[in-house]
Short mmCIF file of C-alpha atoms in Angstrom, two decimals:
data_model
loop_
_atom_site.label_atom_id
_atom_site.label_comp_id
_atom_site.label_asym_id
_atom_site.label_seq_id
_atom_site.Cartn_x
_atom_site.Cartn_y
_atom_site.Cartn_z
CA MET A 845 -2.58 -21.41 -27.91
CA GLN A 846 -2.95 -24.88 -26.37
CA GLU A 847 -6.06 -27.07 -26.59
CA ILE A 848 -4.79 -30.26 -24.97
CA SER A 849 -7.34 -31.63 -22.52
CA LEU A 850 -6.59 -34.51 -20.17
CA LEU A 851 -9.98 -36.15 -20.72
CA ASN A 852 -10.23 -35.40 -24.44
CA SER A 853 -6.68 -35.83 -25.66
CA VAL A 854 -4.82 -38.05 -23.22
CA ILE A 855 -7.15 -40.51 -21.44
CA GLY A 856 -9.62 -40.24 -24.24
CA PRO A 857 -11.40 -40.25 -26.49
CA VAL A 858 -13.93 -42.98 -25.83
CA MET A 859 -14.08 -44.79 -29.14
CA ARG A 860 -14.59 -47.95 -31.18
CA GLY A 861 -11.82 -49.57 -33.15
CA PRO A 862 -8.16 -50.45 -32.87
CA SER A 863 -6.57 -47.07 -33.64
CA SER A 864 -7.32 -43.62 -32.22
CA SER A 865 -5.63 -42.01 -35.23
CA HIS A 866 -7.53 -44.15 -37.70
CA CYS A 867 -10.84 -44.59 -35.86
CA ALA A 868 -11.58 -41.97 -33.21
CA ALA A 869 -10.49 -38.96 -35.22
CA PRO A 870 -12.25 -40.12 -38.43
CA TYR A 871 -15.49 -40.57 -36.50
CA MET A 872 -15.30 -37.10 -34.95
CA MET A 873 -14.16 -35.41 -38.18
CA ALA A 874 -17.04 -37.00 -40.07
CA ARG A 875 -19.66 -35.90 -37.52
CA LEU A 876 -18.29 -32.38 -37.56
CA VAL A 877 -18.38 -31.95 -41.33
CA ARG A 878 -21.83 -33.52 -41.57
CA GLN A 879 -23.17 -30.99 -39.07
CA LEU A 880 -21.65 -28.09 -40.97
CA SER A 881 -22.89 -29.30 -44.36
CA THR A 882 -26.44 -29.98 -43.16
CA ALA A 883 -26.78 -26.96 -40.86
CA ASN A 884 -29.51 -25.39 -42.99
CA GLY A 885 -31.78 -28.32 -43.65
CA GLU A 886 -29.63 -30.02 -46.28
CA VAL A 887 -29.67 -33.81 -46.61
CA LEU A 888 -26.48 -35.82 -47.12
CA ASP A 889 -26.71 -37.53 -50.51
CA ARG A 890 -23.20 -38.89 -51.11
CA ALA A 891 -19.85 -38.91 -49.33
CA GLU A 892 -16.41 -39.77 -50.63
CA ILE A 893 -13.39 -40.18 -48.36
CA ARG A 894 -10.05 -39.68 -50.13
CA PHE A 895 -6.68 -40.97 -48.95
CA ASP A 896 -3.30 -40.33 -50.53
CA PRO A 897 -1.56 -43.55 -51.71
CA ARG A 898 1.62 -42.49 -49.89
CA GLY A 899 -0.18 -41.83 -46.60
CA SER A 900 -0.84 -44.16 -43.69
CA PHE A 901 -4.61 -44.46 -44.16
CA ALA A 902 -4.42 -46.06 -47.60
CA PRO A 903 -2.84 -49.42 -46.66
CA VAL A 904 -4.73 -50.01 -43.41
CA TYR A 905 -8.09 -48.21 -43.54
CA LYS A 906 -10.06 -51.45 -43.89
CA ALA A 907 -8.10 -53.47 -41.34
CA GLN A 908 -8.27 -50.64 -38.80
CA SER A 909 -11.94 -49.82 -39.56
CA SER A 910 -11.32 -46.20 -40.59
CA ASP A 911 -14.04 -46.58 -43.22
CA GLU A 912 -16.43 -47.87 -40.55
CA ASN A 913 -15.84 -44.82 -38.36
CA PHE A 914 -16.05 -42.29 -41.18
CA ALA A 915 -19.35 -43.86 -42.26
CA ALA A 916 -20.81 -43.92 -38.73
CA GLY A 917 -19.78 -40.32 -38.11
CA LEU A 918 -21.36 -39.17 -41.34
CA ALA A 919 -24.51 -41.07 -40.40
CA ASP A 920 -24.48 -39.29 -37.01
CA VAL A 921 -24.71 -42.62 -35.19
CA ALA A 922 -23.72 -42.62 -31.52
CA LEU A 923 -20.74 -44.70 -30.36
CA THR A 924 -23.05 -46.56 -27.98
CA ASP A 925 -25.53 -47.45 -30.74
CA THR A 926 -25.82 -51.23 -31.10
CA GLY A 927 -26.03 -50.78 -34.86
CA PHE A 928 -22.74 -48.86 -35.09
CA ARG A 929 -20.90 -51.58 -36.98
CA ASP A 930 -23.77 -52.11 -39.44
CA VAL A 931 -23.64 -48.57 -40.83
CA LEU A 932 -20.77 -49.10 -43.28
CA GLY A 933 -22.46 -52.01 -44.99
CA LYS A 934 -25.69 -50.07 -45.38
CA VAL A 935 -24.26 -46.82 -46.75
CA SER A 936 -21.86 -48.72 -49.02
CA LYS A 937 -25.03 -50.02 -50.70
CA GLY A 938 -26.53 -46.53 -50.81
CA GLU A 939 -28.94 -46.93 -47.91
CA GLY A 940 -29.42 -43.48 -46.34
CA PHE A 941 -26.61 -42.00 -48.41
CA ALA A 942 -23.97 -43.33 -50.80
CA PHE A 943 -20.52 -43.83 -49.30
CA GLY A 944 -17.17 -44.68 -50.82
CA VAL A 945 -13.42 -44.48 -50.31
CA SER A 946 -10.92 -43.59 -53.03
CA ILE A 947 -7.13 -43.68 -53.05
CA THR A 948 -5.90 -40.68 -55.00
CA GLU A 949 -3.25 -37.98 -54.95
CA LEU A 950 -4.26 -35.23 -52.52
CA THR A 951 -3.47 -31.61 -53.28
CA CYS A 952 -2.19 -31.21 -49.73
CA ASN A 953 -0.28 -34.13 -48.25
CA ASN A 954 1.83 -32.66 -45.45
CA HIS A 955 0.88 -35.29 -42.84
CA PRO A 956 0.75 -39.11 -43.00
CA ASN A 957 -2.88 -39.05 -41.82
CA ARG A 958 -4.12 -36.50 -44.35
CA VAL A 959 -7.68 -36.95 -45.65
CA ASP A 960 -10.19 -35.18 -47.89
CA LEU A 961 -13.93 -35.47 -47.25
CA ALA A 962 -16.20 -34.64 -50.17
CA LEU A 963 -19.89 -34.36 -49.24
CA VAL A 964 -22.69 -34.01 -51.76
CA VAL A 965 -25.77 -32.52 -50.10
CA ARG A 966 -29.26 -31.90 -51.38
CA GLN A 967 -30.40 -28.41 -50.41
CA ALA A 968 -33.86 -27.38 -49.29
CA ASP A 969 -34.73 -26.15 -52.80
CA GLY A 970 -33.77 -29.50 -54.35
CA THR A 971 -30.46 -28.41 -55.86
CA VAL A 972 -27.24 -30.27 -55.12
CA ARG A 973 -24.05 -28.84 -53.63
CA THR A 974 -20.62 -30.40 -53.04
CA ASP A 975 -18.62 -29.45 -49.95
CA LEU A 976 -14.93 -30.31 -49.68
CA TYR A 977 -13.18 -30.51 -46.31
CA GLN A 978 -9.47 -31.19 -45.91
CA GLY A 979 -7.69 -32.13 -42.72
CA ALA A 980 -5.58 -34.61 -40.79
CA SER A 981 -5.70 -36.93 -37.80
CA VAL A 982 -2.76 -36.06 -35.57
CA GLY A 983 -2.72 -38.81 -32.94
CA GLY A 984 -4.62 -39.77 -29.81
CA GLY A 985 -7.94 -38.95 -31.49
CA MET A 986 -6.91 -35.33 -32.07
CA PHE A 987 -7.47 -33.83 -35.51
CA TYR A 988 -7.76 -30.60 -37.45
CA ILE A 989 -9.66 -29.46 -40.52
CA ASP A 990 -7.79 -26.64 -42.20
CA GLN A 991 -9.73 -26.21 -45.45
CA MET A 992 -13.49 -25.89 -45.96
CA ASN A 993 -14.52 -25.30 -49.57
CA GLY A 994 -11.23 -23.52 -50.22
CA GLN A 995 -11.51 -21.34 -47.12
CA ASP A 996 -8.78 -21.37 -44.49
CA VAL A 997 -10.15 -22.69 -41.19
CA TYR A 998 -8.73 -24.46 -38.17
CA LEU A 999 -11.37 -26.72 -36.69
CA THR A 1000 -10.38 -29.19 -33.98
CA GLY A 1001 -13.76 -30.07 -32.48
CA LYS A 1002 -12.60 -28.65 -29.14
CA THR A 1003 -15.42 -26.08 -29.05
CA ALA A 1004 -18.81 -25.61 -30.62
CA ILE A 1005 -18.54 -23.37 -33.66
CA VAL A 1006 -20.89 -20.97 -35.46
CA PHE A 1007 -19.95 -19.40 -38.81
CA VAL A 1008 -21.88 -16.30 -39.84
CA TYR A 1009 -21.47 -15.04 -43.44
CA GLY A 1010 -22.45 -11.72 -44.95
CA PRO A 1011 -21.12 -8.90 -47.16
CA GLU A 1012 -20.05 -6.71 -44.20
CA ILE A 1013 -20.48 -9.01 -41.24
CA GLY A 1014 -17.54 -7.54 -39.33
CA THR A 1015 -19.47 -4.36 -38.53
CA GLN A 1016 -22.17 -6.48 -36.89
CA ALA A 1017 -19.83 -8.80 -35.00
CA GLN A 1018 -20.55 -7.54 -31.50
CA GLY A 1019 -24.32 -7.84 -31.85
CA LEU A 1020 -24.09 -11.26 -33.49
CA VAL A 1021 -21.79 -12.57 -30.76
CA MET A 1022 -24.14 -11.31 -28.04
CA GLN A 1023 -27.06 -13.00 -29.78
CA ALA A 1024 -25.22 -16.32 -30.27
CA ALA A 1025 -23.84 -16.43 -26.72
CA GLN A 1026 -27.19 -16.18 -24.91
CA ASN A 1027 -27.20 -18.68 -22.02
CA ASN A 1028 -23.92 -20.01 -23.38
CA GLN A 1029 -20.22 -19.62 -22.61
CA PHE A 1030 -18.52 -17.40 -25.17
CA LEU A 1031 -14.97 -18.59 -25.95
CA GLY A 1032 -13.84 -16.22 -28.69
CA HIS A 1033 -14.49 -14.92 -32.18
CA ASP A 1034 -12.67 -13.96 -35.35
CA VAL A 1035 -13.63 -12.04 -38.48
CA SER A 1036 -12.03 -12.79 -41.86
CA THR A 1037 -12.62 -12.16 -45.54
CA VAL A 1038 -13.18 -15.32 -47.56
CA ILE A 1039 -13.93 -16.38 -51.11
CA THR A 1040 -16.78 -18.87 -51.11
CA ALA A 1041 -17.17 -21.81 -53.50
CA ASP A 1042 -19.12 -19.73 -56.03
CA GLY A 1043 -16.37 -17.10 -56.14
CA THR A 1044 -18.21 -14.55 -54.01
CA VAL A 1045 -16.11 -12.44 -51.65
CA ARG A 1046 -17.75 -12.29 -48.23
CA GLU A 1047 -16.89 -11.68 -44.63
CA ARG A 1048 -17.03 -14.55 -42.16
CA LEU A 1049 -17.54 -14.32 -38.41
CA GLU A 1050 -16.37 -17.40 -36.50
CA ILE A 1051 -17.82 -17.71 -32.99
CA SER A 1052 -16.50 -20.32 -30.53
CA LEU A 1053 -18.91 -21.40 -27.80
CA GLN A 1054 -19.25 -24.09 -25.16
CA ARG A 1055 -22.21 -25.58 -27.04
CA VAL A 1056 -24.22 -24.98 -30.21
CA PRO A 1057 -26.95 -22.36 -29.66
CA GLU A 1058 -30.55 -23.50 -29.52
CA ASN A 1059 -32.44 -23.62 -32.80
CA ALA A 1060 -34.42 -20.51 -31.88
CA VAL A 1061 -31.18 -18.56 -31.39
CA LEU A 1062 -29.80 -19.78 -34.72
CA ALA A 1063 -33.06 -18.79 -36.41
CA ARG A 1064 -32.79 -15.26 -35.02
CA LEU A 1065 -29.20 -15.05 -36.27
CA ARG A 1066 -30.30 -16.08 -39.77
CA ASP A 1067 -32.99 -13.38 -39.76
CA MET A 1068 -30.63 -10.57 -38.79
CA PRO A 1069 -29.98 -7.95 -41.52
CA GLY A 1070 -26.87 -8.57 -43.60
CA VAL A 1071 -26.61 -12.28 -42.70
CA SER A 1072 -26.51 -14.50 -45.76
CA GLN A 1073 -25.62 -17.87 -44.24
CA ILE A 1074 -25.20 -19.62 -40.88
CA LEU A 1075 -23.24 -22.85 -40.28
CA ALA A 1076 -22.94 -24.55 -36.91
CA ALA A 1077 -21.38 -27.65 -35.38
CA ASP A 1078 -21.11 -28.89 -31.83
CA ALA A 1079 -17.89 -29.75 -30.02
CA ALA A 1080 -16.62 -33.24 -30.78
CA GLN A 1081 -15.70 -33.83 -27.11
CA TYR A 1082 -15.77 -31.85 -23.88
CA PRO A 1083 -15.54 -28.18 -24.95
CA VAL A 1084 -12.22 -26.49 -24.29
CA CYS A 1085 -12.90 -23.16 -22.59
CA THR A 1086 -9.38 -21.79 -22.23
CA THR A 1087 -6.38 -22.15 -24.50
CA ASP A 1088 -3.76 -21.06 -21.98
CA ASP A 1089 -0.46 -22.95 -22.04
CA LEU A 1090 -0.89 -25.36 -19.13
CA PHE A 1091 1.25 -28.37 -19.94
CA SER A 1092 4.39 -27.52 -21.93
CA THR A 1093 7.15 -28.28 -19.40
CA THR A 1094 7.81 -30.45 -16.39
CA ASP A 1095 9.10 -27.48 -14.44
CA GLY A 1096 5.98 -25.48 -15.27
CA VAL A 1097 3.78 -28.25 -13.88
CA LEU A 1098 5.95 -28.75 -10.79
CA ASP A 1099 5.79 -25.02 -10.07
CA VAL A 1100 1.99 -25.26 -9.95
CA VAL A 1101 2.11 -28.32 -7.68
CA ASN A 1102 3.18 -26.07 -4.82
CA ASP A 1103 -0.20 -24.34 -5.09
CA HIS A 1104 -1.93 -27.68 -4.50
CA ASN A 1105 -0.15 -28.90 -1.36
CA GLY A 1106 2.40 -30.81 -3.40
CA SER A 1107 -0.26 -33.09 -4.94
CA LEU A 1108 0.24 -33.86 -8.61
CA ALA A 1109 -3.24 -35.42 -8.69
CA ASP A 1110 -4.85 -32.23 -7.39
CA THR A 1111 -2.79 -30.19 -9.84
CA ALA A 1112 -4.07 -32.30 -12.73
CA LEU A 1113 -7.65 -31.86 -11.53
CA ALA A 1114 -7.31 -28.07 -11.21
CA LEU A 1115 -5.70 -27.66 -14.62
CA GLU A 1116 -8.32 -29.78 -16.37
CA ALA A 1117 -11.15 -27.95 -14.62
CA ARG A 1118 -9.65 -24.72 -15.89
CA ARG A 1119 -9.33 -26.14 -19.39
CA LEU A 1120 -12.96 -27.24 -19.53
CA GLY A 1121 -14.44 -24.26 -17.68
CA LEU A 1122 -15.89 -26.53 -15.00
CA GLY A 1123 -15.69 -26.75 -11.22
CA CYS A 1124 -13.27 -29.18 -9.63
CA ASP A 1125 -16.08 -31.36 -8.25
CA GLU A 1126 -17.69 -31.70 -11.68
CA THR A 1127 -14.33 -32.41 -13.29
CA ARG A 1128 -13.50 -35.00 -10.64
CA GLN A 1129 -16.73 -36.79 -11.48
CA LEU A 1130 -15.65 -36.97 -15.13
CA PHE A 1131 -12.38 -38.62 -14.06
CA VAL A 1132 -14.33 -41.02 -11.85
CA GLU A 1133 -16.57 -41.97 -14.77
CA ARG A 1134 -13.55 -42.45 -17.05
CA ALA A 1135 -11.86 -44.74 -14.51
CA GLN A 1136 -15.10 -46.70 -14.08
CA LEU A 1137 -15.39 -47.12 -17.84
CA MET A 1138 -11.82 -48.40 -18.11
CA LEU A 1139 -12.45 -51.01 -15.44
CA ARG A 1140 -15.78 -51.97 -17.03
CA VAL A 1141 -14.05 -52.49 -20.39
CA ILE A 1142 -11.66 -54.92 -18.69
CA GLU A 1143 -14.50 -56.89 -17.12
CA GLU A 1144 -16.21 -57.04 -20.53
CA GLY A 1145 -12.97 -58.35 -21.98
CA PHE A 1146 -12.78 -61.11 -19.39
CA ALA A 1147 -16.42 -62.03 -20.08
CA ALA A 1148 -16.01 -62.14 -23.88
CA ARG A 1149 -16.75 -65.37 -25.75
CA GLU A 1150 -14.47 -66.83 -28.39
CA ALA A 1151 -17.53 -67.27 -30.60
CA ASP A 1152 -17.80 -63.47 -30.83
CA ASN A 1153 -14.11 -62.88 -31.51
CA VAL A 1154 -13.45 -61.11 -34.85
CA MET A 1155 -9.68 -60.76 -34.49
CA ARG A 1156 -7.89 -62.11 -37.55
CA PHE A 1157 -4.79 -63.53 -35.87
CA LEU A 1158 -5.34 -63.86 -32.12
CA THR A 1159 -7.66 -65.80 -29.84
CA LEU A 1160 -8.93 -64.48 -26.51
CA ARG A 1161 -6.28 -64.98 -23.84
CA ALA A 1162 -6.92 -62.36 -21.15
CA ARG A 1163 -9.04 -64.55 -18.87
CA ARG A 1164 -6.55 -67.41 -19.20
CA VAL A 1165 -3.67 -65.12 -18.20
CA ARG A 1166 -5.62 -63.79 -15.21
CA ASP A 1167 -6.49 -67.27 -13.95
CA ALA A 1168 -3.18 -69.00 -14.67
CA ASN A 1169 -1.32 -70.67 -11.77
CA LEU A 1170 2.21 -69.41 -12.32
CA PRO A 1171 5.30 -70.83 -10.61
CA ALA A 1172 5.99 -69.34 -7.20
CA GLY A 1173 8.22 -66.28 -7.38
CA LEU A 1174 7.49 -65.54 -11.05
CA GLY A 1175 6.16 -62.01 -11.47
CA GLY A 1176 3.63 -61.62 -8.71
CA SER A 1177 -0.14 -61.34 -8.54
CA VAL A 1178 -0.26 -57.53 -8.99
CA LEU A 1179 1.65 -57.69 -12.24
CA GLN A 1180 -0.24 -60.75 -13.44
CA ASP A 1181 -3.58 -59.03 -12.91
CA ALA A 1182 -2.34 -55.83 -14.56
CA ILE A 1183 -1.10 -57.74 -17.61
CA ALA A 1184 -4.37 -59.66 -17.84
CA GLY A 1185 -6.31 -56.41 -17.55
CA ALA A 1186 -4.28 -54.84 -20.35
CA LEU A 1187 -4.99 -57.84 -22.59
CA ALA A 1188 -8.70 -57.72 -21.76
CA ALA A 1189 -8.89 -54.07 -22.81
CA MET A 1190 -6.94 -54.72 -26.01
CA GLU A 1191 -9.17 -57.65 -26.89
CA ARG A 1192 -12.23 -55.41 -26.56
CA ASP A 1193 -10.39 -52.84 -28.65
CA SER A 1194 -9.57 -55.28 -31.45
CA ASN A 1195 -13.14 -56.58 -31.37
CA ARG A 1196 -14.48 -53.04 -31.95
CA GLY A 1197 -15.88 -52.74 -28.46
CA LEU A 1198 -16.20 -49.41 -26.69
CA VAL A 1199 -12.80 -48.51 -25.21
CA VAL A 1200 -10.82 -45.52 -23.95
CA ALA A 1201 -7.81 -44.44 -25.97
CA ALA A 1202 -5.21 -43.76 -23.31
CA PRO A 1203 -3.62 -42.08 -25.12
CA THR A 1204 -4.26 -44.16 -28.26
CA ALA A 1205 -6.25 -47.25 -29.16
CA GLY A 1206 -3.04 -49.07 -29.98
CA SER A 1207 -1.99 -48.54 -26.35
CA ALA A 1208 -5.46 -48.75 -24.82
CA GLY A 1209 -4.52 -51.57 -22.46
CA VAL A 1210 -1.60 -50.11 -20.52
CA VAL A 1211 -3.36 -47.47 -18.39
CA PRO A 1212 -6.55 -49.50 -17.70
CA GLY A 1213 -4.51 -52.64 -16.99
CA THR A 1214 -2.32 -50.72 -14.56
CA LEU A 1215 -5.41 -49.32 -12.81
CA TYR A 1216 -6.89 -52.82 -12.62
CA GLY A 1217 -3.75 -54.10 -10.93
CA LEU A 1218 -3.90 -51.26 -8.41
CA VAL A 1219 -7.57 -51.69 -7.41
CA ARG A 1220 -7.18 -55.47 -7.16
CA HIS A 1221 -4.32 -55.11 -4.72
CA GLY A 1222 -4.94 -52.56 -2.04
CA ILE A 1223 -5.48 -49.21 -3.76
CA ASP A 1224 -9.03 -47.90 -3.23
CA PHE A 1225 -10.99 -46.41 -6.09
CA ASP A 1226 -10.34 -42.83 -4.99
CA GLY A 1227 -6.62 -43.56 -4.99
CA ALA A 1228 -6.88 -45.15 -8.43
CA THR A 1229 -8.71 -42.08 -9.73
CA ASP A 1230 -5.94 -39.87 -8.35
CA ALA A 1231 -3.46 -42.10 -10.17
CA LEU A 1232 -5.44 -41.72 -13.39
CA GLN A 1233 -5.33 -37.94 -13.07
CA VAL A 1234 -1.54 -38.07 -12.72
CA MET A 1235 -1.26 -40.43 -15.69
CA ALA A 1236 -3.26 -37.96 -17.76
CA LEU A 1237 -1.12 -35.01 -16.69
CA ILE A 1238 2.11 -36.79 -17.66
CA GLY A 1239 0.56 -37.59 -21.03
CA ALA A 1240 -0.43 -33.97 -21.51
CA VAL A 1241 3.16 -32.79 -21.13
CA PHE A 1242 4.16 -35.44 -23.66
CA ALA A 1243 1.46 -34.28 -26.09
CA ALA A 1244 2.40 -30.63 -25.67
CA ARG A 1245 5.95 -31.39 -26.83
CA GLY A 1246 5.31 -34.30 -29.17
CA THR A 1247 2.61 -36.42 -30.76
CA PHE A 1248 0.68 -39.61 -30.09
CA ALA A 1249 0.57 -40.51 -33.80
CA ALA A 1250 2.55 -43.70 -34.46
CA GLU A 1251 2.55 -42.66 -38.11
CA CYS A 1252 4.95 -39.90 -37.01
CA GLY A 1253 6.82 -41.42 -34.08
CA GLY A 1254 6.43 -45.20 -34.11
CA CYS A 1255 5.23 -47.17 -31.10
CA SER A 1256 7.44 -45.11 -28.79
CA VAL A 1257 4.69 -42.46 -28.85
CA GLU A 1258 1.98 -45.05 -28.14
CA THR A 1259 2.99 -47.83 -25.74
CA GLY A 1260 6.09 -45.83 -24.83
CA ALA A 1261 4.03 -42.81 -23.85
CA SER A 1262 1.32 -44.88 -22.14
CA ALA A 1263 3.90 -46.78 -20.10
CA ALA A 1264 5.38 -43.45 -18.99
CA MET A 1265 1.92 -42.27 -17.96
CA ALA A 1266 1.17 -45.49 -16.12
CA ALA A 1267 4.50 -45.50 -14.28
CA ALA A 1268 3.77 -42.05 -12.90
CA GLY A 1269 0.34 -43.23 -11.79
CA VAL A 1270 1.80 -46.17 -9.88
CA VAL A 1271 4.22 -43.85 -8.09
CA GLN A 1272 1.29 -41.59 -7.18
CA ALA A 1273 -0.77 -44.52 -5.90
CA TYR A 1274 1.97 -45.65 -3.55
CA GLY A 1275 2.75 -42.24 -2.09
CA GLY A 1276 5.61 -41.02 -4.27
CA THR A 1277 6.39 -37.37 -4.86
CA ALA A 1278 5.54 -35.32 -7.93
CA GLN A 1279 9.19 -35.38 -9.01
CA GLN A 1280 9.30 -39.17 -8.64
CA CYS A 1281 6.25 -39.43 -10.88
CA PHE A 1282 8.09 -37.59 -13.65
CA ASP A 1283 11.27 -39.61 -13.02
CA ALA A 1284 9.42 -42.92 -13.42
CA ALA A 1285 7.93 -41.60 -16.65
CA SER A 1286 11.43 -40.62 -17.83
CA MET A 1287 12.68 -44.16 -17.24
CA CYS A 1288 10.01 -45.54 -19.52
CA LEU A 1289 10.78 -43.09 -22.32
CA MET A 1290 14.53 -43.68 -22.28
CA ASN A 1291 13.87 -47.41 -22.73
CA THR A 1292 11.44 -47.05 -25.65
CA LEU A 1293 13.25 -44.54 -27.87
CA GLY A 1294 12.95 -45.65 -31.49
CA LEU A 1295 10.35 -48.37 -30.85
CA VAL A 1296 8.83 -49.20 -34.24
CA CYS A 1297 5.13 -49.46 -35.04
CA ASP A 1298 4.69 -52.60 -37.13
CA PRO A 1299 1.16 -54.06 -36.99
CA VAL A 1300 0.94 -57.37 -38.83
CA GLY A 1301 -1.51 -57.00 -41.69
CA GLY A 1302 -2.39 -53.53 -40.45
CA ASP A 1303 -4.36 -55.01 -37.55
CA VAL A 1304 -3.75 -53.77 -34.01
CA GLU A 1305 -3.15 -57.31 -32.75
CA ILE A 1306 0.42 -58.48 -33.37
CA PRO A 1307 2.64 -57.14 -31.80
CA CYS A 1308 0.34 -54.53 -30.25
CA HIS A 1309 -1.21 -56.76 -27.59
CA ALA A 1310 2.26 -57.96 -26.59
CA ARG A 1311 3.51 -54.38 -26.47
CA ASN A 1312 0.70 -53.47 -24.07
CA VAL A 1313 1.79 -56.35 -21.83
CA ALA A 1314 5.33 -54.97 -21.96
CA GLY A 1315 4.05 -51.46 -21.28
CA VAL A 1316 2.32 -52.50 -18.06
CA SER A 1317 5.40 -54.40 -16.92
CA HIS A 1318 7.59 -51.45 -17.83
CA ALA A 1319 5.39 -49.07 -15.85
CA TYR A 1320 5.48 -51.11 -12.66
CA SER A 1321 9.22 -51.85 -12.87
CA SER A 1322 10.06 -48.19 -13.50
CA ALA A 1323 7.91 -47.09 -10.56
CA MET A 1324 9.57 -49.69 -8.33
CA ALA A 1325 13.06 -48.60 -9.36
CA ILE A 1326 12.43 -44.89 -8.78
CA MET A 1327 10.73 -45.40 -5.42
CA ALA A 1328 13.61 -47.68 -4.39
CA GLY A 1329 16.09 -44.90 -5.04
CA PHE A 1330 17.18 -45.28 -8.67
CA ASP A 1331 18.00 -41.97 -10.39
CA ALA A 1332 16.55 -41.46 -13.88
CA VAL A 1333 19.05 -38.60 -14.43
CA LEU A 1334 17.60 -37.52 -17.80
CA GLY A 1335 14.63 -35.17 -17.63
CA PHE A 1336 11.20 -36.03 -18.99
CA ASP A 1337 11.05 -33.02 -21.36
CA GLU A 1338 14.39 -33.88 -22.95
CA LEU A 1339 13.31 -37.47 -23.52
CA VAL A 1340 10.02 -36.41 -25.09
CA ASP A 1341 11.94 -34.14 -27.44
CA GLN A 1342 14.31 -36.96 -28.38
CA THR A 1343 11.36 -39.30 -28.93
CA VAL A 1344 10.03 -36.83 -31.49
CA LYS A 1345 13.41 -36.38 -33.20
CA ILE A 1346 14.03 -40.10 -33.49
CA GLY A 1347 10.52 -40.61 -34.83
CA ASN A 1348 11.23 -38.13 -37.60
CA LEU A 1349 14.39 -40.06 -38.51
CA MET A 1350 12.63 -43.42 -38.72
CA HIS A 1351 11.92 -44.92 -42.13
CA PRO A 1352 8.22 -44.74 -43.07
CA ASP A 1353 8.05 -48.54 -43.18
CA LEU A 1354 8.61 -48.50 -39.40
CA ARG A 1355 5.76 -46.10 -38.62
CA CYS A 1356 2.38 -47.86 -38.74
CA THR A 1357 2.37 -48.84 -42.42
CA ALA A 1358 2.49 -52.62 -41.82
CA ARG A 1359 5.54 -52.81 -44.10
CA GLY A 1360 8.40 -53.31 -41.63
CA GLY A 1361 9.44 -54.85 -38.32
CA CYS A 1362 7.20 -57.67 -37.10
CA ALA A 1363 4.91 -57.15 -40.10
CA ALA A 1364 7.76 -57.98 -42.48
CA THR A 1365 8.67 -61.36 -40.96
CA LYS A 1366 8.02 -64.48 -43.03
CA THR A 1367 5.59 -65.82 -40.46
CA ALA A 1368 3.57 -62.59 -40.43
CA GLN A 1369 3.44 -62.39 -44.20
CA LYS A 1370 2.29 -66.01 -44.43
CA MET A 1371 -0.43 -65.36 -41.84
CA VAL A 1372 -1.70 -62.35 -43.78
CA GLU A 1373 -1.70 -64.33 -47.04
CA GLU A 1374 -3.70 -67.15 -45.46
CA VAL A 1375 -6.26 -64.80 -43.90
CA THR A 1376 -6.61 -62.85 -47.15
CA ALA A 1377 -7.06 -66.06 -49.15
CA ASN A 1378 -9.83 -67.20 -46.79
CA LEU A 1379 -11.75 -63.99 -47.46
CA ARG A 1380 -11.84 -64.52 -51.21
#
């Protein structure tokens, strides 16, 4: 079963904050559990987020605004809401609901981004109930919840979900599914026996749909004989309508390219349309909108004022880089614009603006910056959108074999992966073949194996902005080399696999804990001490 979506998992999600692992996924996880816990008229009273002291959330959750995103998700505040960043302060004082974070040993700690979410809800009859959800953020905004009040589940937010409980619900499954799926796309169901929080043994029907049924449909489900409880939550992103294996190997993708006149861009479009259960025209429009958003983020970055800058260590430099008069022969205007675009996106990212994780927030400048360079220098918007589709497809093959979580693989799975994606997109834009797209991506991966993730003070500023600059440069130079006749030799799949293996061998201090690499230099430590002292 494969749930990777190009728009959801690779050139997404759309998010606020400097880390897709520590911001996007927390926001979506929090919204999902709130919906489940308040599905029957309950009101959220208190919420406690728990991180393990040995995990990656504990040392950086404040600097990377994980707490801000958990709070906003629990408050069901939209990403576009102008009051998004005010939510944490309000709920921390008990306005709306009480919110807190605790660092404590977790009973299950099999992933660096493991988290428990304990929600206290006031039920319609006035009594209070505590729900406990356990899960993990797994990179690029992807997540799973595998425990719900002691019940085994596997919730990823990729579809809408309806849980139906009853003593013998399995015998009614067909009728319940037909009722729930009215005017909806049915995506699957499963019946299991569970022990609920009060120790009662019941059967549970899990129905996956394209969207949550209307309230009238849910009310009819609740009234059906033998039904004791209904829980429902909407998809966190675009609903995934097929879980076929679409992206696991380069050869598998290249085999499909022949069905689309040799176009890797058209192949990406067709596969994503299939994944989302949409037509190609509708899916193309989603890619167009994503490309437009990326370019808009860059323009917002160029227009930003230093007075509004909340970065702890860096000042705004993107506009200066774009407008600089460099010595003749140094770089070139395409690369200069692309680098400036990458910085503009990262500055919006670090200032908690709305950005696209592509594939992560820590690498959110590489793909948009590369697109900006293309559209500023001769590639029309349709061509840039084709390039974005190819970038996404390359990233999907990476995700199918690996991870975008720097906590597992270092920066080689963030700016390394994004540079590989961008390189393929540049080859596409300038008329290269599908094989050349993968070869350019391979070049990037072989040069970033073992790249550490070492954010100074836990902030996605130093060296992250510089790494995005390097990622854009790497993408263009790799594309140039491949199209000029250089042979990458090593296959993309093999290099993804080695990226994963090397990541597993890396010391934890080199994987997004702010304890090694650049973060451990004397200058970085002094900067953190000075900033911390100023906050006291």
